[in-house]
Amino acid sequence: MENQQTSKDPPPIIIYDDEDVSEGIRSCSKSLVGKILTKKLIHTNSLLSALAGIWCNPKGLRIEECGSKTFQFFFEEESDVDRILSNNPWLFRNSWLVLKKWHRGIEIEKLNFTKIPVRMQLWGLPTHCRTPKMGMKIGSSMGKVLESDIYETKEAGAYIRTLVEIDSLKPLLPGITVGSKKDGLSWVDFKYERLPQFCYKCGLIGHEEDHCSTETIIVSVDDQDVQEFGPWMRASQVGRKLSIHSHQKKEDDMGIKKKKQFPIDVTALLSGLSVSKPHASLVMDNASKIEADPVPLEVSKSHAMLSKENTCEELEKREELAKLSPVPTKDVPSSPKPDGPPSRILLIFHLKSKAPTRKRGRGSTKRIDHHH
C-alpha cells in the first residue's frame, strides 16, 4: 500500500524525448496555420474542397480545425508549402485566408493574424518620381514595406508596386499626397491586389456597407463630393516588372535626357596631338574603357588625325559609331606577343562640328489634384 497514490499526492508528470514525437514533428514541419478573416460560418469539408482546387491539388492535403476560423493545413511536399505561403494571403469566398508557417513551440491560439502582406500599386506619380526608394517611402504610410519595384502595363504605363505589411484592423488608405519644393504636390492613388470584401463606408476589411453602422465619408475631388472609399481601390491589372536599366531607357525615349558615357577615354587617347584633317583614323595599342565627358578636341599624329572643328557631339547622335568598336588593322604584324601588351587596334572616328548647346529650363510645376 506504500506505492498507492493518495488524493493528496500531485499528479505524475510524464517526460518524453524527441524520438517519441519525431513523427509528429515531421508531419507538422510541412504544415501551415491560417485564419479566415470573416464573420461567416466556415465548414471544414467545404474549405478543403475549395482550397484543393485553388491550390492546384497539393499532394496529401488535409485540414484540422484549431479554433474559431483557425485551421492547420498539412502537406506531403515542402515545395507546396513554400509555393502556397509565397502567395499569402489567399481569397476564400471573398474573404482573406492569412497563413503562417508552423514551427515547434508555436501557440496557435495566440498567433496574430492582423498583420497581412498585401501588394499595393502606386499610381499618379510624375515620371521621375517612379523609383523603388519612393515606393519604400510612400508604402511606409501603410505599414512595413517588404518589397518595392517598378512595373508596367500596356494600357496605363509604369507604376510602383510594393509589398506592404498592413494592419487589417485599420481602414485602407485610398491614396496620399506627396511633394517637394521643386516639384510641387501630387496625389498618389493606392490600388490593392486580391482585395477581399471591404466596407465603402469605413474602409475596414471583413464586412460590407450593408453591415456597417458608420456614416459614409465624403471628400471633395475636383470640386465634386465623392465617397472616400470605393471599387476603384481594387487593382485590375499587374503588368510586367521593369529592370532599372529598361526603366531608364524608357525615360530617355520620353525626352528625359541623361549624360552619355563613352566606352573609352577619348581625351586621354588624343591628348597632346595637333590639328590635321577630318575623317582620319587612329592606331594605338590599348583602349581602356573608362568614362569621359565630351570636350572639344585637337589632334594629329603620324597615325591619328582629327579636325579641331570636330568634337564628340556626333557620338551622341550616332550610337552605332559611339560604341567605337575596335577593329584590328590589317597592316599590323601578326607576330605573337604572349607576355607583352595586346596587338595594335584601329579606331575610326567620324566627327562633325560641335553645335552650341542650350540648357533646358525647368517647366512650371502644376499641382495634381486628388483624383481617383
Short mmCIF file of C-alpha atoms in Angstrom, two decimals:
data_model
loop_
_atom_site.label_atom_id
_atom_site.label_comp_id
_atom_site.label_asym_id
_atom_site.label_seq_id
_atom_site.Cartn_x
_atom_site.Cartn_y
_atom_site.Cartn_z
CA MET A 1 0.00 0.00 0.00
CA GLU A 2 3.03 2.28 0.23
CA ASN A 3 3.13 2.79 -3.56
CA GLN A 4 -0.58 3.54 -3.85
CA GLN A 5 -1.28 7.15 -4.85
CA THR A 6 -3.45 9.12 -2.45
CA SER A 7 -5.71 12.08 -3.19
CA LYS A 8 -3.14 14.41 -1.64
CA ASP A 9 -0.31 13.37 -3.99
CA PRO A 10 0.35 15.64 -7.06
CA PRO A 11 -0.45 14.14 -10.48
CA PRO A 12 2.51 12.48 -12.18
CA ILE A 13 4.48 14.24 -14.92
CA ILE A 14 5.40 12.23 -17.99
CA ILE A 15 8.70 13.22 -19.59
CA TYR A 16 9.11 12.43 -23.29
CA ASP A 17 12.04 12.61 -25.70
CA ASP A 18 12.23 13.97 -29.25
CA GLU A 19 12.21 10.42 -30.52
CA ASP A 20 8.73 9.97 -29.07
CA VAL A 21 7.34 12.88 -31.14
CA SER A 22 9.62 12.74 -34.18
CA GLU A 23 6.83 11.53 -36.46
CA GLY A 24 4.54 14.38 -35.39
CA ILE A 25 7.31 16.95 -35.86
CA ARG A 26 7.95 15.70 -39.40
CA SER A 27 4.26 15.99 -40.21
CA CYS A 28 3.84 19.47 -38.73
CA SER A 29 7.05 20.77 -40.30
CA LYS A 30 5.22 20.59 -43.64
CA SER A 31 2.16 22.49 -42.45
CA LEU A 32 0.73 25.99 -42.38
CA VAL A 33 -1.51 27.64 -39.80
CA GLY A 34 -4.16 30.02 -41.13
CA LYS A 35 -7.19 32.06 -40.20
CA ILE A 36 -10.09 33.25 -42.36
CA LEU A 37 -10.98 36.87 -41.65
CA THR A 38 -14.75 36.67 -41.89
CA LYS A 39 -17.88 36.62 -39.76
CA LYS A 40 -19.39 33.86 -41.87
CA LEU A 41 -19.66 30.24 -40.73
CA ILE A 42 -16.91 28.03 -42.20
CA HIS A 43 -17.23 24.25 -42.68
CA THR A 44 -14.00 22.26 -42.81
CA ASN A 45 -15.14 19.95 -45.62
CA SER A 46 -16.18 22.80 -47.90
CA LEU A 47 -12.92 24.61 -47.12
CA LEU A 48 -10.89 21.52 -48.03
CA SER A 49 -12.75 21.05 -51.30
CA ALA A 50 -12.36 24.69 -52.32
CA LEU A 51 -8.66 25.02 -51.39
CA ALA A 52 -7.72 21.79 -53.16
CA GLY A 53 -8.81 23.41 -56.41
CA ILE A 54 -7.38 26.84 -55.63
CA TRP A 55 -4.00 25.37 -54.63
CA CYS A 56 -3.82 23.02 -57.64
CA ASN A 57 -4.43 19.80 -55.68
CA PRO A 58 -1.31 19.62 -53.49
CA LYS A 59 -0.40 16.05 -52.56
CA GLY A 60 -1.72 14.81 -49.23
CA LEU A 61 -3.65 17.97 -48.31
CA ARG A 62 -5.65 17.67 -45.10
CA ILE A 63 -7.08 20.21 -42.66
CA GLU A 64 -7.56 20.29 -38.90
CA GLU A 65 -9.62 22.95 -37.15
CA CYS A 66 -7.69 24.61 -34.31
CA GLY A 67 -10.13 27.28 -33.14
CA SER A 68 -12.62 29.85 -34.35
CA LYS A 69 -11.98 30.22 -38.12
CA THR A 70 -8.42 28.95 -37.47
CA PHE A 71 -7.05 25.85 -39.22
CA GLN A 72 -3.85 23.86 -39.73
CA PHE A 73 -3.09 22.72 -43.28
CA PHE A 74 -0.88 19.64 -43.79
CA PHE A 75 1.05 18.79 -46.98
CA GLU A 76 3.35 16.00 -48.13
CA GLU A 77 5.69 18.14 -50.25
CA GLU A 78 7.77 21.03 -48.88
CA SER A 79 7.59 22.71 -52.28
CA ASP A 80 3.81 23.02 -51.92
CA VAL A 81 4.25 24.67 -48.52
CA ASP A 82 6.68 27.26 -49.93
CA ARG A 83 4.59 27.92 -53.04
CA ILE A 84 1.36 28.49 -51.15
CA LEU A 85 2.98 30.59 -48.45
CA SER A 86 4.68 32.83 -51.03
CA ASN A 87 1.25 33.86 -52.39
CA ASN A 88 -0.18 34.66 -48.96
CA PRO A 89 -2.90 35.84 -48.34
CA TRP A 90 -5.46 33.83 -50.33
CA LEU A 91 -9.09 34.59 -51.10
CA PHE A 92 -11.77 32.19 -49.89
CA ARG A 93 -15.38 33.22 -50.52
CA ASN A 94 -14.34 36.87 -50.85
CA SER A 95 -12.51 36.80 -47.51
CA TRP A 96 -8.80 36.68 -46.71
CA LEU A 97 -7.17 33.43 -45.60
CA VAL A 98 -3.99 34.54 -43.82
CA LEU A 99 -1.26 31.90 -43.45
CA LYS A 100 1.81 31.46 -41.25
CA LYS A 101 4.50 28.76 -41.22
CA TRP A 102 4.29 26.23 -38.38
CA HIS A 103 7.29 25.90 -36.09
CA ARG A 104 7.88 23.97 -32.90
CA GLY A 105 6.76 25.93 -29.86
CA ILE A 106 4.12 27.90 -31.75
CA GLU A 107 0.98 28.75 -29.77
CA ILE A 108 -1.73 28.78 -32.41
CA GLU A 109 -4.36 30.39 -30.19
CA LYS A 110 -2.02 33.35 -29.55
CA LEU A 111 -0.98 33.96 -33.19
CA ASN A 112 -1.57 37.45 -34.56
CA PHE A 113 -3.25 37.35 -37.98
CA THR A 114 -3.88 41.10 -38.25
CA LYS A 115 -0.56 41.92 -39.98
CA ILE A 116 -1.05 40.93 -43.63
CA PRO A 117 1.40 41.25 -46.58
CA VAL A 118 -0.50 42.99 -49.40
CA ARG A 119 0.54 44.04 -52.89
CA MET A 120 -0.08 47.77 -53.33
CA GLN A 121 0.12 49.72 -56.59
CA LEU A 122 1.06 53.43 -56.51
CA TRP A 123 -0.36 55.43 -59.42
CA GLY A 124 -0.12 59.10 -60.36
CA LEU A 125 3.50 59.94 -59.61
CA PRO A 126 5.50 62.11 -62.03
CA THR A 127 7.78 60.04 -64.25
CA HIS A 128 11.00 60.96 -62.45
CA CYS A 129 9.46 60.01 -59.10
CA ARG A 130 8.75 56.39 -60.04
CA THR A 131 11.64 54.80 -58.16
CA PRO A 132 11.90 51.89 -55.70
CA LYS A 133 13.02 54.34 -52.99
CA MET A 134 9.86 56.38 -53.46
CA GLY A 135 7.87 53.17 -53.17
CA MET A 136 9.55 52.40 -49.85
CA LYS A 137 8.83 55.88 -48.52
CA ILE A 138 5.20 56.04 -49.66
CA GLY A 139 4.41 52.44 -48.71
CA SER A 140 5.59 53.06 -45.15
CA SER A 141 2.44 55.16 -44.64
CA MET A 142 0.53 51.85 -44.59
CA GLY A 143 3.00 49.62 -42.73
CA LYS A 144 6.28 47.77 -43.04
CA VAL A 145 7.48 47.69 -46.66
CA LEU A 146 8.91 44.32 -47.73
CA GLU A 147 9.45 44.96 -51.47
CA SER A 148 9.35 47.86 -53.93
CA ASP A 149 9.70 47.56 -57.73
CA ILE A 150 8.73 49.30 -60.98
CA TYR A 151 6.06 47.62 -63.14
CA GLU A 152 4.48 48.47 -66.47
CA THR A 153 1.15 47.76 -68.16
CA LYS A 154 0.43 48.19 -71.86
CA GLU A 155 -2.72 50.19 -71.21
CA ALA A 156 -1.72 52.51 -68.34
CA GLY A 157 2.09 52.67 -68.40
CA ALA A 158 4.53 52.41 -65.49
CA TYR A 159 3.80 52.46 -61.77
CA ILE A 160 5.37 51.43 -58.45
CA ARG A 161 4.39 48.05 -57.00
CA THR A 162 5.12 47.42 -53.33
CA LEU A 163 4.62 44.59 -50.85
CA VAL A 164 3.46 46.13 -47.58
CA GLU A 165 2.52 44.51 -44.28
CA ILE A 166 -0.72 46.30 -43.43
CA ASP A 167 -2.88 46.23 -40.29
CA SER A 168 -6.24 44.68 -41.16
CA LEU A 169 -7.84 46.39 -38.15
CA LYS A 170 -7.21 49.85 -39.64
CA PRO A 171 -9.05 51.43 -42.61
CA LEU A 172 -7.43 51.14 -46.01
CA LEU A 173 -5.98 54.35 -47.42
CA PRO A 174 -7.33 55.40 -50.86
CA GLY A 175 -4.17 57.39 -51.53
CA ILE A 176 -1.81 60.04 -50.23
CA THR A 177 -0.37 63.44 -51.17
CA VAL A 178 3.37 63.69 -51.82
CA GLY A 179 5.52 66.58 -52.93
CA SER A 180 8.73 68.58 -52.81
CA LYS A 181 9.71 72.24 -53.12
CA LYS A 182 10.84 71.75 -56.72
CA ASP A 183 8.01 69.50 -57.96
CA GLY A 184 5.01 70.77 -56.01
CA LEU A 185 2.27 68.44 -54.75
CA SER A 186 0.93 65.28 -56.39
CA TRP A 187 -1.88 62.92 -55.41
CA VAL A 188 -0.96 59.21 -55.48
CA ASP A 189 -3.77 56.66 -55.85
CA PHE A 190 -3.45 53.37 -53.92
CA LYS A 191 -4.74 50.22 -55.59
CA TYR A 192 -4.72 46.89 -53.75
CA GLU A 193 -4.31 43.47 -55.37
CA ARG A 194 -6.52 40.49 -54.41
CA LEU A 195 -8.56 42.65 -52.08
CA PRO A 196 -11.37 40.83 -50.23
CA GLN A 197 -14.69 42.36 -49.24
CA PHE A 198 -14.28 45.70 -47.51
CA CYS A 199 -16.62 48.48 -46.48
CA TYR A 200 -17.03 51.50 -48.77
CA LYS A 201 -18.26 53.49 -45.74
CA CYS A 202 -15.45 53.00 -43.20
CA GLY A 203 -12.70 51.35 -45.30
CA LEU A 204 -12.35 48.33 -42.98
CA ILE A 205 -11.79 44.78 -44.25
CA GLY A 206 -14.18 41.97 -43.34
CA HIS A 207 -17.65 43.44 -43.88
CA GLU A 208 -19.63 45.42 -46.45
CA GLU A 209 -21.73 48.59 -46.38
CA ASP A 210 -24.98 46.78 -45.51
CA HIS A 211 -23.47 45.62 -42.20
CA CYS A 212 -21.78 48.91 -41.23
CA SER A 213 -23.22 51.49 -38.86
CA THR A 214 -20.62 54.14 -39.74
CA GLU A 215 -21.69 57.18 -41.74
CA THR A 216 -20.32 57.37 -45.28
CA ILE A 217 -17.17 59.53 -45.52
CA ILE A 218 -17.41 62.15 -48.27
CA VAL A 219 -14.41 64.00 -49.73
CA SER A 220 -14.06 66.72 -52.37
CA VAL A 221 -12.33 65.68 -55.59
CA ASP A 222 -12.11 68.15 -58.49
CA ASP A 223 -14.82 70.26 -56.85
CA GLN A 224 -17.14 67.26 -56.60
CA ASP A 225 -18.27 65.37 -53.50
CA VAL A 226 -17.48 61.64 -53.73
CA GLN A 227 -17.09 58.72 -51.34
CA GLU A 228 -13.58 58.31 -49.93
CA PHE A 229 -13.63 54.53 -50.41
CA GLY A 230 -14.83 52.64 -53.47
CA PRO A 231 -14.22 49.87 -56.03
CA TRP A 232 -11.52 51.96 -57.73
CA MET A 233 -9.21 50.88 -54.88
CA ARG A 234 -9.11 47.35 -56.33
CA ALA A 235 -6.22 46.66 -58.73
CA SER A 236 -7.41 45.20 -62.03
CA GLN A 237 -4.02 44.65 -63.72
CA VAL A 238 -0.41 43.92 -62.85
CA GLY A 239 1.73 44.00 -65.99
CA ARG A 240 5.41 43.11 -66.03
CA LYS A 241 8.36 44.06 -63.86
CA LEU A 242 10.82 46.55 -65.30
CA SER A 243 14.54 46.46 -64.61
CA ILE A 244 16.23 49.72 -63.62
CA HIS A 245 18.04 49.78 -66.99
CA SER A 246 14.88 49.38 -69.07
CA HIS A 247 13.03 51.95 -66.96
CA GLN A 248 15.81 54.50 -67.51
CA LYS A 249 15.81 53.77 -71.25
CA LYS A 250 12.09 54.46 -71.42
CA GLU A 251 12.67 57.78 -69.64
CA ASP A 252 15.30 58.64 -72.28
CA ASP A 253 12.82 57.82 -75.04
CA MET A 254 10.28 60.13 -73.39
CA GLY A 255 12.69 63.05 -73.55
CA ILE A 256 14.39 62.84 -70.17
CA LYS A 257 17.96 63.38 -71.35
CA LYS A 258 20.76 61.86 -69.34
CA LYS A 259 24.51 62.29 -69.51
CA LYS A 260 26.07 59.98 -72.09
CA GLN A 261 29.02 57.80 -71.13
CA PHE A 262 31.60 56.94 -73.78
CA PRO A 263 33.13 53.45 -73.94
CA ILE A 264 36.72 54.82 -73.98
CA ASP A 265 38.55 57.86 -72.63
CA VAL A 266 38.76 59.88 -75.86
CA THR A 267 40.54 62.78 -74.15
CA ALA A 268 43.31 60.55 -72.83
CA LEU A 269 43.78 58.82 -76.19
CA LEU A 270 44.08 62.04 -78.19
CA SER A 271 45.81 64.37 -75.70
CA GLY A 272 48.86 66.27 -76.98
CA LEU A 273 48.06 65.82 -80.66
CA SER A 274 47.97 68.69 -83.18
CA VAL A 275 45.46 69.58 -85.92
CA SER A 276 45.48 67.99 -89.36
CA LYS A 277 42.44 66.92 -91.43
CA PRO A 278 38.99 65.45 -90.72
CA HIS A 279 37.78 61.85 -91.23
CA ALA A 280 41.15 60.38 -90.20
CA SER A 281 41.99 57.16 -88.39
CA LEU A 282 43.82 56.47 -85.12
CA VAL A 283 46.04 53.46 -84.40
CA MET A 284 47.03 52.64 -80.80
CA ASP A 285 47.88 49.72 -78.57
CA ASN A 286 45.48 49.91 -75.61
CA ALA A 287 41.97 51.35 -75.28
CA SER A 288 40.76 51.11 -71.68
CA LYS A 289 37.04 51.55 -71.06
CA ILE A 290 36.60 54.49 -68.70
CA GLU A 291 34.11 57.34 -68.56
CA ALA A 292 34.80 60.69 -70.26
CA ASP A 293 32.86 63.90 -70.81
CA PRO A 294 32.58 65.19 -74.41
CA VAL A 295 35.07 68.08 -74.91
CA PRO A 296 36.46 69.91 -77.98
CA LEU A 297 39.46 68.02 -79.40
CA GLU A 298 42.52 69.00 -81.47
CA VAL A 299 44.50 66.06 -82.80
CA SER A 300 47.11 64.87 -85.28
CA LYS A 301 49.99 62.47 -85.14
CA SER A 302 51.62 60.08 -87.58
CA HIS A 303 48.67 57.66 -87.28
CA ALA A 304 45.95 59.90 -85.76
CA MET A 305 44.37 62.92 -87.43
CA LEU A 306 41.19 64.79 -86.50
CA SER A 307 40.00 68.30 -87.34
CA LYS A 308 39.75 70.80 -84.47
CA GLU A 309 36.30 71.65 -85.85
CA ASN A 310 35.20 68.16 -84.89
CA THR A 311 34.13 67.16 -81.38
CA CYS A 312 32.43 64.24 -79.60
CA GLU A 313 28.95 65.67 -80.06
CA GLU A 314 28.30 63.39 -83.01
CA LEU A 315 28.92 60.36 -80.82
CA GLU A 316 25.67 61.09 -79.00
CA LYS A 317 23.75 61.43 -82.27
CA ARG A 318 25.10 58.32 -83.93
CA GLU A 319 25.04 55.48 -81.43
CA GLU A 320 26.40 52.96 -83.85
CA LEU A 321 29.66 54.96 -84.05
CA ALA A 322 29.59 55.90 -80.37
CA LYS A 323 30.43 52.31 -79.46
CA LEU A 324 33.82 52.86 -81.16
CA SER A 325 34.19 49.12 -81.73
CA PRO A 326 37.92 48.30 -82.04
CA VAL A 327 38.78 46.76 -85.42
CA PRO A 328 42.15 45.02 -85.92
CA THR A 329 44.19 46.84 -88.58
CA LYS A 330 45.43 44.78 -91.49
CA ASP A 331 48.90 46.36 -91.60
CA VAL A 332 49.83 45.29 -88.07
CA PRO A 333 52.42 42.47 -87.90
CA SER A 334 50.94 39.19 -86.72
CA SER A 335 53.97 38.16 -84.62
CA PRO A 336 52.75 36.81 -81.25
CA LYS A 337 53.49 38.65 -78.02
CA PRO A 338 52.47 36.31 -75.23
CA ASP A 339 53.81 38.43 -72.35
CA GLY A 340 53.51 41.89 -73.86
CA PRO A 341 50.61 44.31 -74.44
CA PRO A 342 47.79 43.40 -76.87
CA SER A 343 48.10 43.95 -80.61
CA ARG A 344 47.57 47.42 -82.07
CA ILE A 345 43.96 48.42 -82.75
CA LEU A 346 42.49 50.68 -85.39
CA LEU A 347 39.84 53.04 -84.05
CA ILE A 348 37.72 55.00 -86.55
CA PHE A 349 36.30 58.44 -85.63
CA HIS A 350 33.75 60.25 -87.80
CA LEU A 351 33.07 63.58 -86.13
CA LYS A 352 31.42 66.89 -87.01
CA SER A 353 31.42 70.43 -85.72
CA LYS A 354 30.16 70.93 -82.18
CA ALA A 355 26.98 72.92 -82.16
CA PRO A 356 26.40 75.31 -79.25
CA THR A 357 24.34 73.65 -76.51
CA ARG A 358 21.48 75.23 -74.63
CA LYS A 359 20.46 74.27 -71.12
CA ARG A 360 16.89 73.14 -70.67
CA GLY A 361 14.85 75.27 -68.36
CA ARG A 362 12.52 73.73 -65.79
CA GLY A 363 8.90 73.92 -66.72
CA SER A 364 6.33 75.35 -64.38
CA THR A 365 5.03 72.98 -61.72
CA LYS A 366 1.41 72.02 -61.89
CA ARG A 367 -0.39 70.72 -58.83
CA ILE A 368 -2.16 67.40 -59.41
CA ASP A 369 -5.43 67.38 -57.58
CA HIS A 370 -6.69 64.39 -55.64
CA HIS A 371 -8.46 62.14 -58.13
CA HIS A 372 -9.41 58.51 -58.21
#
